[in-house]
PDB file of N, CA, C and O in Angstrom:
ATOM      1  N   UNK A 250     162.510  82.331  76.359  1.00 48.00           N
ATOM      2  CA  UNK A 250     162.200  83.154  75.145  1.00 48.00           C
ATOM      3  C   UNK A 250     163.538  83.719  74.539  1.00 48.00           C
ATOM      4  O   UNK A 250     164.438  83.960  75.524  1.00 48.00           O
ATOM      5  N   UNK A 251     163.297  84.549  73.204  1.00 62.00           N
ATOM      6  CA  UNK A 251     164.853  84.916  72.771  1.00 62.00           C
ATOM      7  C   UNK A 251     164.932  85.952  73.059  1.00 62.00           C
ATOM      8  O   UNK A 251     166.199  86.943  72.597  1.00 62.00           O
ATOM      9  N   UNK A 252     163.985  86.771  73.569  1.00 82.00           N
ATOM     10  CA  UNK A 252     164.039  88.260  73.666  1.00 82.00           C
ATOM     11  C   UNK A 252     163.757  89.359  72.640  1.00 82.00           C
ATOM     12  O   UNK A 252     163.628  90.120  72.658  1.00 82.00           O
ATOM     13  N   UNK A 253     163.460  88.494  71.197  1.00 89.00           N
ATOM     14  CA  UNK A 253     163.458  89.294  70.236  1.00 89.00           C
ATOM     15  C   UNK A 253     161.891  89.354  69.931  1.00 89.00           C
ATOM     16  O   UNK A 253     161.235  89.357  70.727  1.00 89.00           O
ATOM     17  N   UNK A 254     161.488  89.989  68.912  1.00 90.00           N
ATOM     18  CA  UNK A 254     160.022  90.202  68.710  1.00 90.00           C
ATOM     19  C   UNK A 254     159.351  88.838  68.742  1.00 90.00           C
ATOM     20  O   UNK A 254     159.853  87.752  68.210  1.00 90.00           O
ATOM     21  N   UNK A 255     158.262  88.868  68.732  1.00 95.00           N
ATOM     22  CA  UNK A 255     157.329  88.009  68.555  1.00 95.00           C
ATOM     23  C   UNK A 255     157.336  87.778  67.005  1.00 95.00           C
ATOM     24  O   UNK A 255     157.180  88.514  66.495  1.00 95.00           O
ATOM     25  N   UNK A 256     156.536  86.427  67.082  1.00 96.00           N
ATOM     26  CA  UNK A 256     156.282  85.979  65.507  1.00 96.00           C
ATOM     27  C   UNK A 256     155.292  87.256  65.208  1.00 96.00           C
ATOM     28  O   UNK A 256     155.271  87.418  63.825  1.00 96.00           O
ATOM     29  N   UNK A 257     154.531  87.505  65.781  1.00 97.00           N
ATOM     30  CA  UNK A 257     153.117  88.462  65.968  1.00 97.00           C
ATOM     31  C   UNK A 257     153.855  89.767  65.455  1.00 97.00           C
ATOM     32  O   UNK A 257     153.883  90.653  63.879  1.00 97.00           O
ATOM     33  N   UNK A 258     154.710  90.276  66.140  1.00 97.00           N
ATOM     34  CA  UNK A 258     155.475  91.585  66.133  1.00 97.00           C
ATOM     35  C   UNK A 258     156.095  91.602  64.855  1.00 97.00           C
ATOM     36  O   UNK A 258     156.084  92.504  64.139  1.00 97.00           O
ATOM     37  N   UNK A 259     157.019  90.244  64.447  1.00 97.00           N
ATOM     38  CA  UNK A 259     157.678  90.601  63.063  1.00 97.00           C
ATOM     39  C   UNK A 259     156.728  90.978  62.251  1.00 97.00           C
ATOM     40  O   UNK A 259     157.110  91.211  60.745  1.00 97.00           O
ATOM     41  N   UNK A 260     155.812  90.148  61.831  1.00 98.00           N
ATOM     42  CA  UNK A 260     154.634  90.145  60.998  1.00 98.00           C
ATOM     43  C   UNK A 260     154.298  91.925  60.793  1.00 98.00           C
ATOM     44  O   UNK A 260     154.119  92.211  59.869  1.00 98.00           O
ATOM     45  N   UNK A 261     154.063  92.287  62.109  1.00 98.00           N
ATOM     46  CA  UNK A 261     153.315  93.534  61.863  1.00 98.00           C
ATOM     47  C   UNK A 261     154.251  94.395  61.393  1.00 98.00           C
ATOM     48  O   UNK A 261     153.988  95.547  60.319  1.00 98.00           O
ATOM     49  N   UNK A 262     155.830  94.586  61.700  1.00 97.00           N
ATOM     50  CA  UNK A 262     156.776  95.300  61.279  1.00 97.00           C
ATOM     51  C   UNK A 262     156.966  95.056  60.043  1.00 97.00           C
ATOM     52  O   UNK A 262     157.627  95.982  58.990  1.00 97.00           O
ATOM     53  N   UNK A 263     157.148  93.690  59.614  1.00 97.00           N
ATOM     54  CA  UNK A 263     157.040  93.587  58.162  1.00 97.00           C
ATOM     55  C   UNK A 263     156.118  94.204  57.205  1.00 97.00           C
ATOM     56  O   UNK A 263     156.674  94.505  56.139  1.00 97.00           O
ATOM     57  N   UNK A 264     154.917  93.809  57.356  1.00 97.00           N
ATOM     58  CA  UNK A 264     153.791  94.952  56.768  1.00 97.00           C
ATOM     59  C   UNK A 264     154.001  96.056  56.704  1.00 97.00           C
ATOM     60  O   UNK A 264     154.233  97.055  55.684  1.00 97.00           O
ATOM     61  N   UNK A 265     154.266  96.983  57.923  1.00 98.00           N
ATOM     62  CA  UNK A 265     154.822  98.226  57.899  1.00 98.00           C
ATOM     63  C   UNK A 265     155.889  98.765  57.209  1.00 98.00           C
ATOM     64  O   UNK A 265     155.927  99.839  56.366  1.00 98.00           O
ATOM     65  N   UNK A 266     156.839  97.662  57.331  1.00 97.00           N
ATOM     66  CA  UNK A 266     158.187  98.011  56.311  1.00 97.00           C
ATOM     67  C   UNK A 266     157.631  98.331  55.095  1.00 97.00           C
ATOM     68  O   UNK A 266     157.916  99.126  54.100  1.00 97.00           O
ATOM     69  N   UNK A 267     157.384  97.133  54.802  1.00 97.00           N
ATOM     70  CA  UNK A 267     156.684  96.733  53.326  1.00 97.00           C
ATOM     71  C   UNK A 267     156.045  98.158  52.904  1.00 97.00           C
ATOM     72  O   UNK A 267     156.100  98.398  51.414  1.00 97.00           O
ATOM     73  N   UNK A 268     154.926  98.283  53.403  1.00 96.00           N
ATOM     74  CA  UNK A 268     154.118  99.316  52.875  1.00 96.00           C
ATOM     75  C   UNK A 268     154.168 100.922  53.209  1.00 96.00           C
ATOM     76  O   UNK A 268     153.273 101.829  52.730  1.00 96.00           O
ATOM     77  N   UNK A 269     155.155 100.880  53.855  1.00 96.00           N
ATOM     78  CA  UNK A 269     155.749 102.519  54.634  1.00 96.00           C
ATOM     79  C   UNK A 269     154.798 103.066  55.205  1.00 96.00           C
ATOM     80  O   UNK A 269     154.438 104.184  55.236  1.00 96.00           O
ATOM     81  N   UNK A 270     154.408 102.617  56.296  1.00 97.00           N
ATOM     82  CA  UNK A 270     152.923 103.169  57.058  1.00 97.00           C
ATOM     83  C   UNK A 270     154.149 102.330  58.534  1.00 97.00           C
ATOM     84  O   UNK A 270     154.679 102.064  58.693  1.00 97.00           O
ATOM     85  N   UNK A 271     153.362 103.657  59.421  1.00 97.00           N
ATOM     86  CA  UNK A 271     153.765 103.160  61.191  1.00 97.00           C
ATOM     87  C   UNK A 271     153.213 101.737  61.659  1.00 97.00           C
ATOM     88  O   UNK A 271     152.046 101.314  61.105  1.00 97.00           O
ATOM     89  N   UNK A 272     153.743 101.281  62.802  1.00 97.00           N
ATOM     90  CA  UNK A 272     153.418 100.392  63.396  1.00 97.00           C
ATOM     91  C   UNK A 272     151.826 100.552  63.740  1.00 97.00           C
ATOM     92  O   UNK A 272     151.003  99.395  63.332  1.00 97.00           O
ATOM     93  N   UNK A 273     151.446 101.474  64.285  1.00 97.00           N
ATOM     94  CA  UNK A 273     150.038 101.113  64.392  1.00 97.00           C
ATOM     95  C   UNK A 273     148.715 100.798  63.167  1.00 97.00           C
ATOM     96  O   UNK A 273     147.716 100.439  63.337  1.00 97.00           O
ATOM     97  N   UNK A 274     149.141 101.744  62.010  1.00 97.00           N
ATOM     98  CA  UNK A 274     148.661 101.314  60.342  1.00 97.00           C
ATOM     99  C   UNK A 274     148.552  99.978  60.683  1.00 97.00           C
ATOM    100  O   UNK A 274     147.681  99.281  60.073  1.00 97.00           O
ATOM    101  N   UNK A 275     149.822  99.445  60.605  1.00 97.00           N
ATOM    102  CA  UNK A 275     150.064  97.950  60.423  1.00 97.00           C
ATOM    103  C   UNK A 275     149.237  97.158  61.276  1.00 97.00           C
ATOM    104  O   UNK A 275     148.235  95.945  60.606  1.00 97.00           O
ATOM    105  N   UNK A 276     149.244  97.350  62.467  1.00 97.00           N
ATOM    106  CA  UNK A 276     148.282  96.726  63.705  1.00 97.00           C
ATOM    107  C   UNK A 276     147.172  96.417  63.360  1.00 97.00           C
ATOM    108  O   UNK A 276     146.081  95.639  63.383  1.00 97.00           O
ATOM    109  N   UNK A 277     146.316  98.398  63.159  1.00 97.00           N
ATOM    110  CA  UNK A 277     144.880  98.154  62.665  1.00 97.00           C
ATOM    111  C   UNK A 277     144.833  97.242  61.456  1.00 97.00           C
ATOM    112  O   UNK A 277     143.359  96.762  61.312  1.00 97.00           O
ATOM    113  N   UNK A 278     145.644  97.300  60.151  1.00 96.00           N
ATOM    114  CA  UNK A 278     145.164  96.669  59.045  1.00 96.00           C
ATOM    115  C   UNK A 278     144.864  94.925  59.631  1.00 96.00           C
ATOM    116  O   UNK A 278     144.157  94.542  58.937  1.00 96.00           O
ATOM    117  N   UNK A 279     145.842  94.325  60.466  1.00 97.00           N
ATOM    118  CA  UNK A 279     146.173  93.395  60.824  1.00 97.00           C
ATOM    119  C   UNK A 279     144.848  92.862  61.214  1.00 97.00           C
ATOM    120  O   UNK A 279     144.394  91.788  61.212  1.00 97.00           O
ATOM    121  N   UNK A 280     144.296  94.075  62.450  1.00 97.00           N
ATOM    122  CA  UNK A 280     143.317  93.448  63.277  1.00 97.00           C
ATOM    123  C   UNK A 280     142.276  93.701  62.162  1.00 97.00           C
ATOM    124  O   UNK A 280     141.238  92.813  62.877  1.00 97.00           O
ATOM    125  N   UNK A 281     142.049  94.306  61.222  1.00 94.00           N
ATOM    126  CA  UNK A 281     141.086  94.087  60.115  1.00 94.00           C
ATOM    127  C   UNK A 281     140.816  92.603  59.713  1.00 94.00           C
ATOM    128  O   UNK A 281     139.805  92.053  59.592  1.00 94.00           O
ATOM    129  N   UNK A 282     141.724  91.850  59.441  1.00 90.00           N
ATOM    130  CA  UNK A 282     141.713  90.730  59.093  1.00 90.00           C
ATOM    131  C   UNK A 282     141.582  89.441  60.567  1.00 90.00           C
ATOM    132  O   UNK A 282     141.018  88.240  60.086  1.00 90.00           O
ATOM    133  N   UNK A 283     141.392  90.054  61.578  1.00 93.00           N
ATOM    134  CA  UNK A 283     141.720  88.636  62.347  1.00 93.00           C
ATOM    135  C   UNK A 283     140.098  88.203  62.665  1.00 93.00           C
ATOM    136  O   UNK A 283     140.123  86.995  62.782  1.00 93.00           O
ATOM    137  N   UNK A 284     139.100  88.707  61.866  1.00 91.00           N
ATOM    138  CA  UNK A 284     138.218  88.041  62.087  1.00 91.00           C
ATOM    139  C   UNK A 284     137.883  86.710  61.468  1.00 91.00           C
ATOM    140  O   UNK A 284     137.055  86.194  61.730  1.00 91.00           O
ATOM    141  N   UNK A 285     138.561  86.665  60.229  1.00 91.00           N
ATOM    142  CA  UNK A 285     138.626  85.562  59.511  1.00 91.00           C
ATOM    143  C   UNK A 285     139.329  84.390  60.563  1.00 91.00           C
ATOM    144  O   UNK A 285     138.876  83.251  59.894  1.00 91.00           O
ATOM    145  N   UNK A 286     139.826  84.306  61.441  1.00 93.00           N
ATOM    146  CA  UNK A 286     140.535  83.637  62.294  1.00 93.00           C
ATOM    147  C   UNK A 286     139.663  83.188  63.635  1.00 93.00           C
ATOM    148  O   UNK A 286     140.075  82.929  64.633  1.00 93.00           O
ATOM    149  N   UNK A 287     138.228  84.047  63.548  1.00 95.00           N
ATOM    150  CA  UNK A 287     137.251  84.447  64.551  1.00 95.00           C
ATOM    151  C   UNK A 287     138.041  84.650  65.981  1.00 95.00           C
ATOM    152  O   UNK A 287     137.633  83.701  67.211  1.00 95.00           O
ATOM    153  N   UNK A 288     138.747  85.547  66.041  1.00 96.00           N
ATOM    154  CA  UNK A 288     139.835  86.031  66.986  1.00 96.00           C
ATOM    155  C   UNK A 288     139.128  87.798  66.794  1.00 96.00           C
ATOM    156  O   UNK A 288     138.965  88.435  65.773  1.00 96.00           O
ATOM    157  N   UNK A 289     139.451  88.246  68.399  1.00 95.00           N
ATOM    158  CA  UNK A 289     139.117  89.677  67.683  1.00 95.00           C
ATOM    159  C   UNK A 289     140.180  90.904  67.319  1.00 95.00           C
ATOM    160  O   UNK A 289     140.382  91.772  66.911  1.00 95.00           O
ATOM    161  N   UNK A 290     141.654  90.112  67.543  1.00 97.00           N
ATOM    162  CA  UNK A 290     142.738  91.256  66.992  1.00 97.00           C
ATOM    163  C   UNK A 290     143.307  90.364  66.600  1.00 97.00           C
ATOM    164  O   UNK A 290     143.737  88.857  67.273  1.00 97.00           O
ATOM    165  N   UNK A 291     144.633  90.642  65.731  1.00 97.00           N
ATOM    166  CA  UNK A 291     145.935  89.873  65.268  1.00 97.00           C
ATOM    167  C   UNK A 291     146.821  89.214  66.263  1.00 97.00           C
ATOM    168  O   UNK A 291     146.873  88.146  65.947  1.00 97.00           O
ATOM    169  N   UNK A 292     146.814  89.714  67.532  1.00 96.00           N
ATOM    170  CA  UNK A 292     147.762  89.245  68.600  1.00 96.00           C
ATOM    171  C   UNK A 292     147.140  87.767  68.643  1.00 96.00           C
ATOM    172  O   UNK A 292     147.773  86.900  69.638  1.00 96.00           O
ATOM    173  N   UNK A 293     146.246  87.629  68.515  1.00 97.00           N
ATOM    174  CA  UNK A 293     145.346  86.602  69.222  1.00 97.00           C
ATOM    175  C   UNK A 293     145.065  85.354  67.897  1.00 97.00           C
ATOM    176  O   UNK A 293     144.580  84.600  68.406  1.00 97.00           O
ATOM    177  N   UNK A 294     145.744  85.773  67.005  1.00 97.00           N
ATOM    178  CA  UNK A 294     145.694  84.649  65.519  1.00 97.00           C
ATOM    179  C   UNK A 294     146.317  83.614  66.067  1.00 97.00           C
ATOM    180  O   UNK A 294     147.353  84.195  66.387  1.00 97.00           O
ATOM    181  N   UNK A 295     146.332  82.321  65.710  1.00 96.00           N
ATOM    182  CA  UNK A 295     146.819  81.114  66.146  1.00 96.00           C
ATOM    183  C   UNK A 295     147.921  81.340  65.207  1.00 96.00           C
ATOM    184  O   UNK A 295     148.150  81.617  63.865  1.00 96.00           O
ATOM    185  N   UNK A 296     149.143  80.832  65.981  1.00 96.00           N
ATOM    186  CA  UNK A 296     150.537  80.952  65.230  1.00 96.00           C
ATOM    187  C   UNK A 296     150.557  79.772  64.352  1.00 96.00           C
ATOM    188  O   UNK A 296     151.190  80.509  63.023  1.00 96.00           O
ATOM    189  N   UNK A 297     149.771  78.783  64.172  1.00 97.00           N
ATOM    190  CA  UNK A 297     149.804  77.881  63.062  1.00 97.00           C
ATOM    191  C   UNK A 297     148.848  79.238  61.636  1.00 97.00           C
ATOM    192  O   UNK A 297     149.299  77.884  60.842  1.00 97.00           O
ATOM    193  N   UNK A 298     148.256  80.014  61.860  1.00 96.00           N
ATOM    194  CA  UNK A 298     147.900  80.689  60.765  1.00 96.00           C
ATOM    195  C   UNK A 298     149.179  81.479  60.533  1.00 96.00           C
ATOM    196  O   UNK A 298     148.654  82.458  59.279  1.00 96.00           O
ATOM    197  N   UNK A 299     150.042  81.781  60.621  1.00 97.00           N
ATOM    198  CA  UNK A 299     150.559  83.568  60.499  1.00 97.00           C
ATOM    199  C   UNK A 299     151.591  83.105  59.375  1.00 97.00           C
ATOM    200  O   UNK A 299     151.537  83.864  58.680  1.00 97.00           O
ATOM    201  N   UNK A 300     151.741  81.657  59.139  1.00 97.00           N
ATOM    202  CA  UNK A 300     152.664  81.171  57.751  1.00 97.00           C
ATOM    203  C   UNK A 300     151.808  82.007  56.486  1.00 97.00           C
ATOM    204  O   UNK A 300     151.919  82.368  55.320  1.00 97.00           O
ATOM    205  N   UNK A 301     150.411  81.639  56.688  1.00 96.00           N
ATOM    206  CA  UNK A 301     149.347  81.887  55.580  1.00 96.00           C
ATOM    207  C   UNK A 301     149.048  83.489  55.368  1.00 96.00           C
ATOM    208  O   UNK A 301     149.222  84.042  54.698  1.00 96.00           O
ATOM    209  N   UNK A 302     149.306  84.135  56.599  1.00 96.00           N
ATOM    210  CA  UNK A 302     149.152  85.615  56.651  1.00 96.00           C
ATOM    211  C   UNK A 302     150.445  86.303  55.794  1.00 96.00           C
ATOM    212  O   UNK A 302     150.679  87.312  55.106  1.00 96.00           O
ATOM    213  N   UNK A 303     151.689  86.085  56.630  1.00 97.00           N
ATOM    214  CA  UNK A 303     152.690  86.150  55.831  1.00 97.00           C
ATOM    215  C   UNK A 303     152.895  85.997  54.121  1.00 97.00           C
ATOM    216  O   UNK A 303     153.178  87.043  53.599  1.00 97.00           O
ATOM    217  N   UNK A 304     152.154  84.968  53.949  1.00 97.00           N
ATOM    218  CA  UNK A 304     152.139  84.572  52.785  1.00 97.00           C
ATOM    219  C   UNK A 304     151.461  85.645  51.426  1.00 97.00           C
ATOM    220  O   UNK A 304     151.851  86.220  50.750  1.00 97.00           O
ATOM    221  N   UNK A 305     150.353  86.028  52.123  1.00 96.00           N
ATOM    222  CA  UNK A 305     149.239  86.629  51.930  1.00 96.00           C
ATOM    223  C   UNK A 305     149.796  88.270  52.130  1.00 96.00           C
ATOM    224  O   UNK A 305     149.530  89.148  51.010  1.00 96.00           O
ATOM    225  N   UNK A 306     150.774  88.958  52.877  1.00 96.00           N
ATOM    226  CA  UNK A 306     151.479  90.219  53.049  1.00 96.00           C
ATOM    227  C   UNK A 306     152.366  89.937  51.492  1.00 96.00           C
ATOM    228  O   UNK A 306     152.427  91.264  51.169  1.00 96.00           O
ATOM    229  N   UNK A 307     152.796  89.207  51.325  1.00 96.00           N
ATOM    230  CA  UNK A 307     154.073  89.266  50.419  1.00 96.00           C
ATOM    231  C   UNK A 307     153.476  89.029  48.891  1.00 96.00           C
ATOM    232  O   UNK A 307     153.896  89.698  47.984  1.00 96.00           O
ATOM    233  N   UNK A 308     152.114  88.595  48.852  1.00 96.00           N
ATOM    234  CA  UNK A 308     151.675  88.473  47.422  1.00 96.00           C
ATOM    235  C   UNK A 308     150.690  89.756  47.560  1.00 96.00           C
ATOM    236  O   UNK A 308     150.440  90.204  46.428  1.00 96.00           O
ATOM    237  N   UNK A 309     150.678  90.592  48.446  1.00 94.00           N
ATOM    238  CA  UNK A 309     149.933  92.148  48.192  1.00 94.00           C
ATOM    239  C   UNK A 309     148.219  91.899  48.445  1.00 94.00           C
ATOM    240  O   UNK A 309     147.495  92.773  48.422  1.00 94.00           O
ATOM    241  N   UNK A 310     148.265  90.519  49.072  1.00 93.00           N
ATOM    242  CA  UNK A 310     146.600  90.545  49.162  1.00 93.00           C
ATOM    243  C   UNK A 310     146.482  91.376  50.525  1.00 93.00           C
ATOM    244  O   UNK A 310     145.267  92.093  50.684  1.00 93.00           O
ATOM    245  N   UNK A 311     147.233  91.112  51.492  1.00 94.00           N
ATOM    246  CA  UNK A 311     147.042  92.218  52.939  1.00 94.00           C
ATOM    247  C   UNK A 311     148.260  93.416  52.232  1.00 94.00           C
ATOM    248  O   UNK A 311     149.362  92.908  52.943  1.00 94.00           O
ATOM    249  N   UNK A 312     148.103  94.589  52.743  1.00 95.00           N
ATOM    250  CA  UNK A 312     148.240  95.662  52.246  1.00 95.00           C
ATOM    251  C   UNK A 312     147.981  96.812  52.968  1.00 95.00           C
ATOM    252  O   UNK A 312     146.403  96.798  53.166  1.00 95.00           O
ATOM    253  N   UNK A 313     148.392  97.663  53.720  1.00 93.00           N
ATOM    254  CA  UNK A 313     147.884  99.160  53.883  1.00 93.00           C
ATOM    255  C   UNK A 313     147.666 100.108  52.937  1.00 93.00           C
ATOM    256  O   UNK A 313     147.144 101.320  53.229  1.00 93.00           O
ATOM    257  N   UNK A 314     148.097 100.159  51.928  1.00 83.00           N
ATOM    258  CA  UNK A 314     148.227 100.979  50.850  1.00 83.00           C
ATOM    259  C   UNK A 314     146.760 100.940  50.304  1.00 83.00           C
ATOM    260  O   UNK A 314     145.604  99.833  50.118  1.00 83.00           O
ATOM    261  N   UNK A 315     146.014 102.018  49.960  1.00 72.00           N
ATOM    262  CA  UNK A 315     144.551 102.572  49.886  1.00 72.00           C
ATOM    263  C   UNK A 315     144.304 101.641  48.525  1.00 72.00           C
ATOM    264  O   UNK A 315     145.033 102.191  47.420  1.00 72.00           O
ATOM    265  N   UNK A 316     143.211 100.640  48.399  1.00 58.00           N
ATOM    266  CA  UNK A 316     142.866 100.279  47.013  1.00 58.00           C
ATOM    267  C   UNK A 316     142.354 101.260  46.013  1.00 58.00           C
ATOM    268  O   UNK A 316     141.620 101.972  46.829  1.00 58.00           O
ATOM    269  N   UNK A 317     142.550 101.565  44.937  1.00 54.00           N
ATOM    270  CA  UNK A 317     141.691 102.534  44.436  1.00 54.00           C
ATOM    271  C   UNK A 317     140.425 101.944  44.069  1.00 54.00           C
ATOM    272  O   UNK A 317     139.817 100.998  44.316  1.00 54.00           O
TER     273      UNK A 317
END
């Protein structure tokens, strides 16, 4: 391994920084999306699905911000 954060960890950090929330909040939000991939938590989402999650975060489809 490279010793850096995993791809999953980088996505959690990206979401937390984008939305100005702490890491546990970002993890909880991503865990709520995990069922879409038939897994129980975000860290079990297959690596092949991660680029799509990144795109959804960048588009604002996945966010920690409260929806009105």
